């Protein structure tokens, strides 16, 4: 036998209880919308048996799929009691029942009963924007709401655009905002609202004019300063927004949001050093602000200041940063790069299952292999694959890589080849096994697997590049090689390694000028030692031997163990 249903749906009891208990005030305007109507708008309502009965009937109707009937019952009750909570529930049920006219009617009543509620404004705007008559009613009710706000008029003006956000016609929203703010132009918030409306309507210059009017009334208003900086960045030039914020901060050094915005602008403009200066200034004032500490740590790491980054990452863990595993992974990377393998292993092993877990296990295996503990590294990867079958291929690829790094190329290829027998169409296995076949001189195998990969994934830029570069490096079918590389570059235009391949095939074809242009662009994107080797060879061939030698020396200083650089230096003996 099925269990006996409750006497009343839970929703009925909750709805009825609203009348019997004190209701908290609405949320501050500009924050999250309140779950209830503002206390000032609530009538002195007594929960009579008749009201309780009608609420119960409305909720039972809704529970039985008769939402329109429930909405109508709530709407009738709201009209009689003048309680905005009932109008809100009527609008909810009508919307769920796809009764737009009924929802609009309920929303209009809700706004009439609680005109200061941002949520009522939003819902009413969404349903009342379908006709000119309803827009006129919305305009009238919002004007009425503004006229009754007194000292709260400014905050209500700041919420105006949010209240009208559901209206799809942004030009209409702008017209409404300009009309509604007309009586309040002595308040800076009125001009701020106009600026927002103009920007959303696509008039960035009009938005800039309006925000200037707000700042003329209240020059030190940080919120308006931020909006103006963003508008300057978009309308005039990125540097203008940055300069404006720098000038503001010179006079207001404690402007947290202004400094944060400037720092983010600088990051977006790839001025990482300047951005780091701003975050360090913030850090002096907010040493325990997790967002500031995190950003400063990341930029310090990016700029090569690993000592500062490490200290800040450790502090983040003490502060209880949300993504602790990401921080542990960064600390592992810093220790690994700093030639502290045991410490790095400790950090990587502390990473828990999640998005950082697999990369951490990969690093553990690589560190163990680098310490000469290849068997232990492979055992670690086998255990990871058993515990996480979905990541089996990733663990296998790491094992193949550490075998290759150990000079055991044939064994690496056999491992990948065996895996392909059970997963013949796996893109990663096809790609990696093709590269290993090329290392072993199995050119036909390499080409066959790369062509299969291209057929399976025509957008795989590196498959085209690998095949094209392999042909070019051997001086084979150079026109075809260039076509393949060009196809890869079209799919990934800024990839430095594909640009390097393009430079190399041009060099092989005798186009030294074209080769130099491609290789210089590639090296500018990424100072990779193999790109440096190719660039230096082209410079040497062009007779620019001092530049070639300097390029090789600089690269060798940064990558002293790179065999490609060593080979090219032996070849040319600069």
Coordinates of C-alpha atoms in Angstrom, one line a residue:
X1 CA 0.0 0.0 0.0
X2 CA 1.3 3.5 -0.8
X3 CA 2.0 5.8 2.1
X4 CA -0.9 8.1 3.1
X5 CA -0.4 11.6 1.8
X6 CA 0.0 14.6 4.1
X7 CA -3.1 16.5 5.1
X8 CA -1.8 19.6 3.3
X9 CA 1.0 20.1 0.8
X10 CA 4.1 21.6 2.5
X11 CA 3.9 24.6 0.3
X12 CA 0.4 25.4 1.8
X13 CA 1.8 25.3 5.3
X14 CA 4.8 27.5 4.3
X15 CA 2.6 30.0 2.5
X16 CA 0.1 30.2 5.3
X17 CA 2.9 30.6 7.9
X18 CA 4.1 33.8 6.2
X19 CA 1.1 35.5 7.7
X20 CA 1.6 34.2 11.2
X21 CA 5.3 35.2 11.6
X22 CA 7.3 38.3 11.4
X23 CA 8.7 38.9 7.9
X24 CA 12.4 40.0 7.5
X25 CA 13.1 43.2 5.7
X26 CA 14.0 43.0 2.0
X27 CA 17.6 42.8 0.9
X28 CA 19.5 45.9 0.3
X29 CA 19.0 47.4 -3.1
X30 CA 21.8 46.5 -5.4
X31 CA 22.4 43.2 -3.7
X32 CA 20.5 39.9 -4.1
X33 CA 16.8 40.1 -4.4
X34 CA 14.9 39.4 -1.3
X35 CA 12.9 36.2 -0.9
X36 CA 10.0 38.1 0.6
X37 CA 8.5 41.5 0.1
X38 CA 9.8 44.5 1.9
X39 CA 8.5 44.8 5.4
X40 CA 7.2 48.3 4.8
X41 CA 5.0 47.1 2.0
X42 CA 3.3 44.3 4.1
X43 CA -0.2 45.0 5.3
X44 CA -1.2 44.1 8.9
X45 CA -2.6 40.7 7.7
X46 CA -4.4 38.3 10.0
X47 CA -4.4 34.6 9.0
X48 CA -8.1 34.0 9.0
X49 CA -9.7 30.6 8.3
X50 CA -11.0 31.9 5.0
X51 CA -7.5 33.1 3.8
X52 CA -6.0 29.8 4.9
X53 CA -8.6 27.8 3.0
X54 CA -8.1 29.8 -0.2
X55 CA -4.3 29.4 0.0
X56 CA -4.8 25.7 0.5
X57 CA -7.2 25.4 -2.5
X58 CA -4.7 27.4 -4.7
X59 CA -1.8 25.2 -3.8
X60 CA -3.7 22.0 -4.2
X61 CA -4.8 23.1 -7.7
X62 CA -1.2 23.9 -8.6
X63 CA 0.0 20.5 -7.2
X64 CA -2.6 18.8 -9.5
X65 CA -1.3 20.5 -12.6
X66 CA -3.9 23.3 -12.6
X67 CA -1.4 26.1 -12.1
X68 CA -3.6 28.7 -13.9
X69 CA -6.5 28.1 -11.5
X70 CA -4.1 28.3 -8.6
X71 CA -2.7 31.6 -10.0
X72 CA -6.1 33.1 -10.4
X73 CA -7.1 32.1 -6.9
X74 CA -4.0 33.8 -5.5
X75 CA -4.5 36.9 -7.6
X76 CA -8.1 37.3 -6.4
X77 CA -6.9 36.9 -2.8
X78 CA -4.1 39.4 -3.4
X79 CA -6.5 42.0 -4.7
X80 CA -8.7 41.6 -1.6
X81 CA -6.0 41.5 1.0
X82 CA -3.5 43.9 -0.8
X83 CA -0.7 41.5 0.2
X84 CA 2.3 41.5 -2.2
X85 CA 3.3 38.0 -1.2
X86 CA 0.1 36.6 -2.7
X87 CA 0.6 38.6 -5.9
X88 CA 4.1 37.2 -6.2
X89 CA 2.9 33.7 -5.8
X90 CA 0.2 34.3 -8.4
X91 CA 2.8 35.6 -10.9
X92 CA 5.0 32.5 -10.2
X93 CA 2.2 30.0 -10.8
X94 CA 1.0 31.9 -13.9
X95 CA 4.5 31.9 -15.4
X96 CA 4.9 28.2 -14.7
X97 CA 1.6 27.6 -16.5
X98 CA 2.7 29.7 -19.5
X99 CA -0.2 32.1 -19.0
X100 CA 1.5 35.3 -20.0
X101 CA -1.5 37.6 -19.7
X102 CA -2.3 36.3 -16.2
X103 CA 1.4 36.5 -15.2
X104 CA 1.6 40.1 -16.4
X105 CA -1.5 41.0 -14.5
X106 CA -0.2 39.4 -11.3
X107 CA 3.2 41.0 -11.7
X108 CA 1.6 44.4 -12.3
X109 CA -0.3 44.0 -9.0
X110 CA 2.8 42.8 -7.2
X111 CA 4.7 46.0 -8.3
X112 CA 1.8 48.2 -7.4
X113 CA 1.7 46.7 -3.9
X114 CA 5.5 46.7 -3.4
X115 CA 6.9 49.3 -5.8
X116 CA 10.3 49.4 -4.1
X117 CA 11.1 45.7 -4.6
X118 CA 13.8 45.2 -7.2
X119 CA 12.4 41.6 -7.8
X120 CA 8.9 43.0 -8.4
X121 CA 10.4 45.5 -10.8
X122 CA 12.2 42.8 -12.7
X123 CA 9.3 40.4 -13.0
X124 CA 6.8 43.1 -13.9
X125 CA 9.1 44.5 -16.5
X126 CA 9.5 41.1 -18.1
X127 CA 5.8 40.6 -18.4
X128 CA 4.7 44.1 -19.0
X129 CA 7.0 44.9 -22.0
X130 CA 4.7 43.2 -24.5
X131 CA 2.5 46.1 -25.2
X132 CA 2.6 49.9 -25.2
X133 CA -0.3 50.1 -22.7
X134 CA 1.6 47.9 -20.2
X135 CA 4.8 49.9 -20.7
X136 CA 2.9 53.0 -19.8
X137 CA 1.6 51.3 -16.7
X138 CA 5.1 50.1 -15.8
X139 CA 6.5 53.6 -16.3
X140 CA 3.7 55.1 -14.1
X141 CA 4.3 52.5 -11.3
X142 CA 8.0 52.9 -11.3
X143 CA 7.7 56.7 -11.2
X144 CA 5.4 56.3 -8.3
X145 CA 7.9 54.0 -6.5
X146 CA 10.7 56.5 -7.0
X147 CA 8.6 59.4 -5.7
X148 CA 8.0 57.6 -2.4
X149 CA 11.6 56.6 -1.6
X150 CA 12.9 59.8 0.1
X151 CA 16.5 59.2 1.3
X152 CA 16.6 55.9 -0.5
X153 CA 16.0 57.4 -3.9
X154 CA 19.7 57.1 -4.9
X155 CA 20.0 53.4 -4.1
X156 CA 16.7 52.7 -5.9
X157 CA 18.0 54.6 -9.0
X158 CA 21.1 52.3 -9.0
X159 CA 18.8 49.3 -9.1
X160 CA 16.7 50.7 -11.9
X161 CA 18.5 49.0 -14.8
X162 CA 18.5 45.7 -13.1
X163 CA 14.8 46.0 -12.6
X164 CA 14.3 46.5 -16.3
X165 CA 16.8 43.9 -17.5
X166 CA 14.2 41.5 -18.7
X167 CA 12.9 43.9 -21.4
X168 CA 14.6 42.7 -24.6
X169 CA 14.3 46.1 -26.3
X170 CA 17.3 47.9 -24.9
X171 CA 16.5 51.2 -26.7
X172 CA 13.2 51.1 -24.9
X173 CA 14.9 50.5 -21.6
X174 CA 17.1 53.5 -22.2
X175 CA 14.1 55.7 -23.0
X176 CA 12.4 54.5 -19.8
X177 CA 15.5 55.1 -17.6
X178 CA 16.0 58.6 -19.1
X179 CA 12.3 59.5 -18.5
X180 CA 12.2 58.1 -14.9
X181 CA 15.5 59.8 -13.9
X182 CA 14.5 63.2 -15.2
X183 CA 13.2 64.5 -11.9
X184 CA 16.3 63.4 -10.1
X185 CA 19.2 64.9 -12.1
X186 CA 20.7 66.6 -9.0
X187 CA 21.5 63.0 -7.8
X188 CA 24.7 61.4 -9.2
X189 CA 22.9 58.0 -9.2
X190 CA 20.4 59.3 -11.9
X191 CA 23.3 59.9 -14.3
X192 CA 24.9 56.6 -13.3
X193 CA 21.6 54.8 -14.2
X194 CA 21.5 56.7 -17.5
X195 CA 25.1 55.7 -18.3
X196 CA 24.3 52.1 -17.8
X197 CA 21.2 52.2 -19.9
X198 CA 23.1 54.0 -22.7
X199 CA 25.9 51.5 -22.7
X200 CA 23.6 48.5 -22.8
X201 CA 21.7 50.1 -25.7
X202 CA 25.0 50.3 -27.6
X203 CA 25.8 54.0 -27.1
X204 CA 29.1 53.9 -25.3
X205 CA 29.9 57.6 -26.0
X206 CA 26.5 58.5 -24.6
X207 CA 27.3 56.4 -21.5
X208 CA 30.6 58.2 -21.1
X209 CA 28.9 61.6 -21.2
X210 CA 26.4 60.5 -18.6
X211 CA 29.0 59.1 -16.2
X212 CA 30.9 62.4 -16.5
X213 CA 27.7 64.2 -15.3
X214 CA 27.6 61.8 -12.3
X215 CA 31.3 62.6 -11.5
X216 CA 30.7 66.3 -11.8
X217 CA 28.3 66.0 -8.9
X218 CA 30.3 63.5 -6.9
X219 CA 33.9 63.5 -8.1
X220 CA 35.3 60.9 -5.7
X221 CA 32.6 58.2 -6.3
X222 CA 34.7 55.1 -6.8
X223 CA 31.8 53.1 -8.5
X224 CA 31.4 55.9 -11.1
X225 CA 35.2 56.1 -11.5
X226 CA 35.3 52.4 -12.4
X227 CA 32.6 52.7 -14.9
X228 CA 34.3 55.7 -16.6
X229 CA 37.6 53.8 -16.7
X230 CA 36.0 50.9 -18.5
X231 CA 34.2 53.2 -20.9
X232 CA 37.4 55.1 -21.7
X233 CA 39.1 51.8 -22.3
X234 CA 36.5 50.8 -24.8
X235 CA 35.6 54.1 -26.4
X236 CA 38.9 55.9 -26.5
X237 CA 41.9 53.5 -26.0
X238 CA 42.9 50.8 -23.4
X239 CA 45.7 53.1 -22.2
X240 CA 43.2 55.9 -21.4
X241 CA 41.3 53.8 -18.9
X242 CA 44.5 52.7 -17.2
X243 CA 45.8 56.3 -17.1
X244 CA 42.5 57.5 -15.6
X245 CA 42.7 54.9 -12.8
X246 CA 46.3 55.7 -12.1
X247 CA 45.4 59.4 -11.7
X248 CA 42.5 58.5 -9.4
X249 CA 44.8 56.2 -7.3
X250 CA 47.4 58.9 -6.9
X251 CA 44.8 60.9 -5.1
X252 CA 43.0 57.9 -3.4
X253 CA 45.7 55.3 -2.7
X254 CA 43.2 53.2 -0.6
X255 CA 40.8 52.7 -3.5
X256 CA 40.7 48.9 -3.4
X257 CA 38.3 48.3 -6.3
X258 CA 40.0 50.9 -8.5
X259 CA 43.4 49.3 -7.9
X260 CA 41.9 45.8 -8.5
X261 CA 40.3 47.0 -11.8
X262 CA 43.6 48.6 -12.9
X263 CA 45.5 45.5 -12.1
X264 CA 43.1 43.4 -14.1
X265 CA 43.3 45.8 -17.1
X266 CA 47.0 45.5 -17.0
X267 CA 46.8 41.7 -17.0
X268 CA 44.4 41.8 -19.9
X269 CA 46.9 44.0 -21.7
X270 CA 49.7 41.5 -20.9
X271 CA 51.6 44.1 -18.8
X272 CA 52.3 41.5 -16.1
X273 CA 55.0 43.4 -14.3
X274 CA 52.9 46.5 -13.9
X275 CA 50.0 44.4 -12.8
X276 CA 52.1 42.7 -10.2
X277 CA 53.1 46.2 -8.8
X278 CA 49.4 47.0 -8.3
X279 CA 48.6 43.7 -6.6
X280 CA 51.6 44.1 -4.3
X281 CA 50.3 47.5 -3.3
X282 CA 47.0 45.9 -2.6
X283 CA 48.7 43.2 -0.6
X284 CA 50.3 45.7 1.7
X285 CA 46.8 46.9 2.7
X286 CA 45.0 43.6 2.5
X287 CA 47.6 40.9 3.5
X288 CA 44.8 38.3 4.2
X289 CA 42.6 39.0 1.3
X290 CA 42.6 35.6 -0.5
X291 CA 41.8 36.9 -3.9
X292 CA 44.6 39.5 -3.7
X293 CA 47.1 37.0 -2.3
X294 CA 46.2 34.5 -5.0
X295 CA 46.6 37.0 -7.9
X296 CA 49.9 38.3 -6.5
X297 CA 51.2 34.7 -6.1
X298 CA 50.3 33.8 -9.7
X299 CA 51.8 36.9 -11.2
X300 CA 55.0 36.5 -9.0
X301 CA 55.3 33.0 -10.4
X302 CA 54.7 34.2 -13.9
X303 CA 57.4 36.8 -13.5
X304 CA 59.9 34.3 -12.2
X305 CA 59.8 35.5 -8.5
X306 CA 59.3 31.9 -7.3
X307 CA 60.4 32.7 -3.7
X308 CA 57.6 35.3 -3.3
X309 CA 55.1 33.1 -5.0
X310 CA 56.0 30.1 -2.8
X311 CA 55.6 32.2 0.4
X312 CA 52.2 33.6 -0.8
X313 CA 50.9 30.1 -1.9
X314 CA 51.8 28.8 1.6
X315 CA 49.9 31.7 3.1
X316 CA 46.9 30.9 0.9
X317 CA 46.8 27.4 2.4
X318 CA 46.9 28.9 5.9
X319 CA 44.0 31.2 4.9
X320 CA 41.9 28.3 3.8
X321 CA 41.8 29.0 0.1
X322 CA 39.0 27.2 -1.7
X323 CA 41.0 25.3 -4.3
X324 CA 43.7 24.0 -2.1
X325 CA 44.8 21.3 -4.5
X326 CA 45.6 23.8 -7.2
X327 CA 47.8 25.6 -4.6
X328 CA 49.5 22.3 -3.7
X329 CA 50.2 21.7 -7.4
X330 CA 51.8 25.1 -7.8
X331 CA 54.0 24.5 -4.7
X332 CA 55.0 21.1 -6.2
X333 CA 55.9 22.8 -9.5
X334 CA 58.0 25.4 -7.7
X335 CA 59.8 22.8 -5.7
X336 CA 60.4 20.7 -8.8
X337 CA 61.7 23.6 -10.8
X338 CA 63.9 24.5 -7.8
X339 CA 65.6 21.1 -7.9
X340 CA 63.9 20.0 -4.6
X341 CA 62.4 16.7 -5.8
X342 CA 61.6 15.2 -2.5
X343 CA 59.7 18.3 -1.4
X344 CA 57.9 18.3 -4.8
X345 CA 56.9 14.7 -4.3
X346 CA 55.4 15.6 -1.0
X347 CA 53.3 18.4 -2.4
X348 CA 52.1 16.3 -5.4
X349 CA 51.2 13.4 -3.2
X350 CA 49.1 15.7 -1.0
X351 CA 46.8 16.5 -4.0
X352 CA 43.4 14.8 -3.5
X353 CA 41.2 13.3 -6.3
X354 CA 39.9 16.0 -8.6
X355 CA 41.0 18.2 -11.5
X356 CA 44.6 18.4 -10.3
X357 CA 45.0 14.8 -9.3
X358 CA 46.0 13.3 -12.7
X359 CA 48.6 16.0 -13.5
X360 CA 50.1 15.5 -10.0
X361 CA 50.4 11.7 -10.5
X362 CA 52.2 12.4 -13.8
X363 CA 54.7 14.7 -12.1
X364 CA 55.3 12.1 -9.4
X365 CA 56.2 9.5 -12.1
X366 CA 58.4 11.9 -13.9
X367 CA 60.3 12.9 -10.8
X368 CA 60.8 9.3 -9.8
X369 CA 62.1 8.5 -13.3
X370 CA 64.5 11.4 -13.2
X371 CA 65.9 10.1 -10.0
X372 CA 66.6 6.8 -11.7
X373 CA 63.7 5.0 -10.1
X374 CA 62.1 4.1 -13.4
X375 CA 60.6 0.8 -12.2
X376 CA 59.0 2.6 -9.2
X377 CA 57.7 5.3 -11.6
X378 CA 56.1 2.8 -13.9
X379 CA 54.5 0.9 -10.9
X380 CA 53.0 4.2 -9.7
X381 CA 51.4 4.8 -13.1
X382 CA 50.1 1.2 -13.3
X383 CA 48.5 1.7 -9.9
X384 CA 46.9 5.0 -11.0
X385 CA 45.5 3.3 -14.1
X386 CA 44.0 0.5 -12.0
X387 CA 42.4 3.0 -9.6
X388 CA 41.2 5.3 -12.3
X389 CA 40.3 3.3 -15.4
X390 CA 38.8 6.4 -17.2
X391 CA 42.3 7.9 -17.2
X392 CA 44.1 4.7 -18.4
X393 CA 45.3 6.2 -21.7
X394 CA 46.7 9.3 -19.9
X395 CA 48.7 7.1 -17.5
X396 CA 49.9 5.0 -20.4
X397 CA 51.0 8.1 -22.4
X398 CA 53.0 9.3 -19.4
X399 CA 54.7 5.9 -19.1
X400 CA 55.6 6.0 -22.8
X401 CA 57.1 9.5 -22.3
X402 CA 59.3 8.5 -19.4
X403 CA 60.5 5.5 -21.4
X404 CA 61.3 7.8 -24.3
X405 CA 63.1 10.3 -22.0
X406 CA 65.2 7.3 -20.7
X407 CA 66.3 6.5 -24.2
X408 CA 64.1 3.4 -24.4
X409 CA 62.4 4.4 -27.6
X410 CA 61.6 0.9 -28.9
X411 CA 60.0 -0.1 -25.6
X412 CA 58.0 3.2 -25.7
X413 CA 56.8 2.5 -29.2
X414 CA 55.8 -1.1 -28.3
X415 CA 53.8 0.1 -25.3
X416 CA 51.8 2.5 -27.5
X417 CA 51.5 0.0 -30.4
X418 CA 50.0 -2.6 -28.0
X419 CA 47.5 -0.1 -26.7
X420 CA 46.5 0.8 -30.2
X421 CA 45.4 -2.8 -30.8
X422 CA 42.6 -2.4 -28.3
X423 CA 41.9 1.3 -29.1
X424 CA 42.7 1.7 -32.8
X425 CA 41.0 5.0 -33.2
X426 CA 42.2 6.8 -30.1
X427 CA 43.6 10.2 -31.3
X428 CA 46.2 10.5 -28.5
X429 CA 47.6 7.0 -29.1
X430 CA 47.7 7.5 -32.8
X431 CA 49.5 10.8 -32.5
X432 CA 52.1 9.7 -29.9
X433 CA 52.8 6.4 -31.6
X434 CA 53.3 8.2 -34.9
X435 CA 55.9 10.5 -33.3
X436 CA 57.7 7.5 -31.7
X437 CA 57.6 5.6 -35.1
X438 CA 59.3 8.7 -36.6
X439 CA 62.0 8.6 -34.0
X440 CA 62.7 5.0 -34.8
X441 CA 62.8 5.7 -38.6
X442 CA 59.5 3.9 -39.3
X443 CA 58.4 6.7 -41.7
X444 CA 55.6 4.7 -43.4
X445 CA 54.1 3.8 -40.0
X446 CA 54.3 7.4 -38.9
X447 CA 52.7 8.7 -42.1
X448 CA 49.9 6.1 -42.1
X449 CA 49.0 6.9 -38.5
X450 CA 49.0 10.6 -38.9
X451 CA 46.9 10.4 -42.0
X452 CA 44.4 8.2 -40.2
X453 CA 44.3 10.7 -37.4
X454 CA 43.6 13.5 -39.9
X455 CA 40.8 11.5 -41.3
X456 CA 39.3 10.9 -37.9
X457 CA 39.9 14.5 -36.6
X458 CA 40.3 16.9 -39.6
X459 CA 40.7 19.8 -37.1
X460 CA 43.8 18.3 -35.4
X461 CA 46.3 21.0 -36.2
X462 CA 49.3 19.2 -34.8
X463 CA 48.7 16.1 -36.9
X464 CA 49.1 18.2 -40.1
X465 CA 52.1 19.9 -38.6
X466 CA 53.9 16.7 -37.5
X467 CA 53.5 15.1 -40.9
X468 CA 54.6 18.2 -42.7
X469 CA 57.6 18.8 -40.5
X470 CA 58.7 15.2 -40.7
X471 CA 58.7 15.4 -44.5
X472 CA 60.4 18.8 -44.5
X473 CA 63.1 17.8 -42.1
X474 CA 64.0 14.9 -44.5
X475 CA 63.8 17.1 -47.6
X476 CA 60.8 15.0 -48.9
X477 CA 57.9 16.3 -51.0
X478 CA 58.5 19.8 -49.8
X479 CA 55.5 21.3 -51.6
X480 CA 53.2 18.8 -49.9
X481 CA 54.9 19.4 -46.6
X482 CA 54.3 23.1 -46.8
X483 CA 50.7 22.6 -47.7
X484 CA 50.2 20.3 -44.6
X485 CA 51.9 22.8 -42.3
X486 CA 49.9 25.7 -43.7
X487 CA 46.7 23.7 -43.0
X488 CA 47.8 23.2 -39.4
X489 CA 48.6 26.9 -39.1
X490 CA 45.2 27.9 -40.4
X491 CA 43.7 25.8 -37.6
X492 CA 46.0 27.2 -35.0
X493 CA 47.4 30.6 -36.3
X494 CA 49.6 31.6 -33.4
X495 CA 51.1 28.2 -32.5
X496 CA 54.9 28.8 -32.2
X497 CA 55.8 25.2 -33.1
X498 CA 53.7 25.3 -36.3
X499 CA 55.3 28.6 -37.2
X500 CA 58.6 27.0 -36.6
X501 CA 57.7 24.2 -39.0
X502 CA 56.6 26.7 -41.6
X503 CA 60.0 28.5 -41.3
X504 CA 61.8 25.2 -41.6
X505 CA 60.1 24.1 -44.7
X506 CA 60.7 27.5 -46.3
X507 CA 64.3 27.1 -45.4
X508 CA 64.5 23.7 -47.0
X509 CA 62.9 25.2 -50.2
X510 CA 65.4 28.0 -50.3
X511 CA 63.1 30.8 -49.2
X512 CA 65.4 32.4 -46.7
X513 CA 63.4 35.6 -46.2
X514 CA 60.2 33.7 -45.7
X515 CA 61.9 31.3 -43.3
X516 CA 63.4 34.1 -41.3
X517 CA 60.0 35.9 -40.9
X518 CA 58.2 32.8 -39.7
X519 CA 61.0 31.7 -37.3
X520 CA 61.4 35.2 -35.8
X521 CA 57.6 35.3 -35.2
X522 CA 57.7 31.8 -33.6
X523 CA 60.6 32.7 -31.3
X524 CA 58.9 35.9 -30.3
X525 CA 55.9 33.9 -29.2
X526 CA 58.0 31.2 -27.4
X527 CA 61.7 31.2 -26.8
X528 CA 62.0 27.4 -27.3
X529 CA 65.5 26.0 -27.8
X530 CA 64.6 24.0 -31.0
X531 CA 63.1 27.2 -32.5
X532 CA 66.3 29.0 -31.5
X533 CA 68.3 26.3 -33.3
X534 CA 66.4 26.7 -36.5
X535 CA 66.4 30.5 -36.3
X536 CA 70.2 30.6 -35.8
X537 CA 70.8 28.3 -38.7
X538 CA 68.8 30.6 -41.0
X539 CA 70.6 33.7 -39.7
X540 CA 73.9 31.9 -40.3
X541 CA 73.0 31.0 -43.8
X542 CA 72.0 34.6 -44.5
X543 CA 75.5 35.7 -43.4
X544 CA 74.3 37.2 -40.1
X545 CA 76.7 34.9 -38.1
X546 CA 77.0 37.1 -35.0
X547 CA 73.3 37.2 -34.6
X548 CA 73.1 33.4 -35.1
X549 CA 75.8 32.8 -32.5
X550 CA 74.2 35.1 -30.0
X551 CA 70.8 33.4 -30.5
X552 CA 72.3 30.0 -29.9
X553 CA 74.3 31.1 -26.8
X554 CA 71.2 32.7 -25.2
X555 CA 69.2 29.6 -25.8
X556 CA 71.9 27.3 -24.5
X557 CA 72.3 29.4 -21.4
X558 CA 68.5 28.9 -20.6
X559 CA 68.5 25.2 -21.8
X560 CA 72.0 23.8 -21.2
X561 CA 71.0 20.2 -21.7
X562 CA 69.1 20.5 -25.0
X563 CA 70.6 18.1 -27.5
X564 CA 69.2 19.9 -30.6
X565 CA 71.1 23.1 -29.6
X566 CA 74.2 21.1 -28.8
X567 CA 74.1 19.4 -32.2
X568 CA 73.7 22.7 -34.2
X569 CA 76.6 24.2 -32.3
X570 CA 78.8 21.2 -33.2
X571 CA 77.7 21.5 -36.8
X572 CA 78.5 25.2 -37.3
X573 CA 81.1 25.8 -34.6
X574 CA 80.4 29.5 -34.1

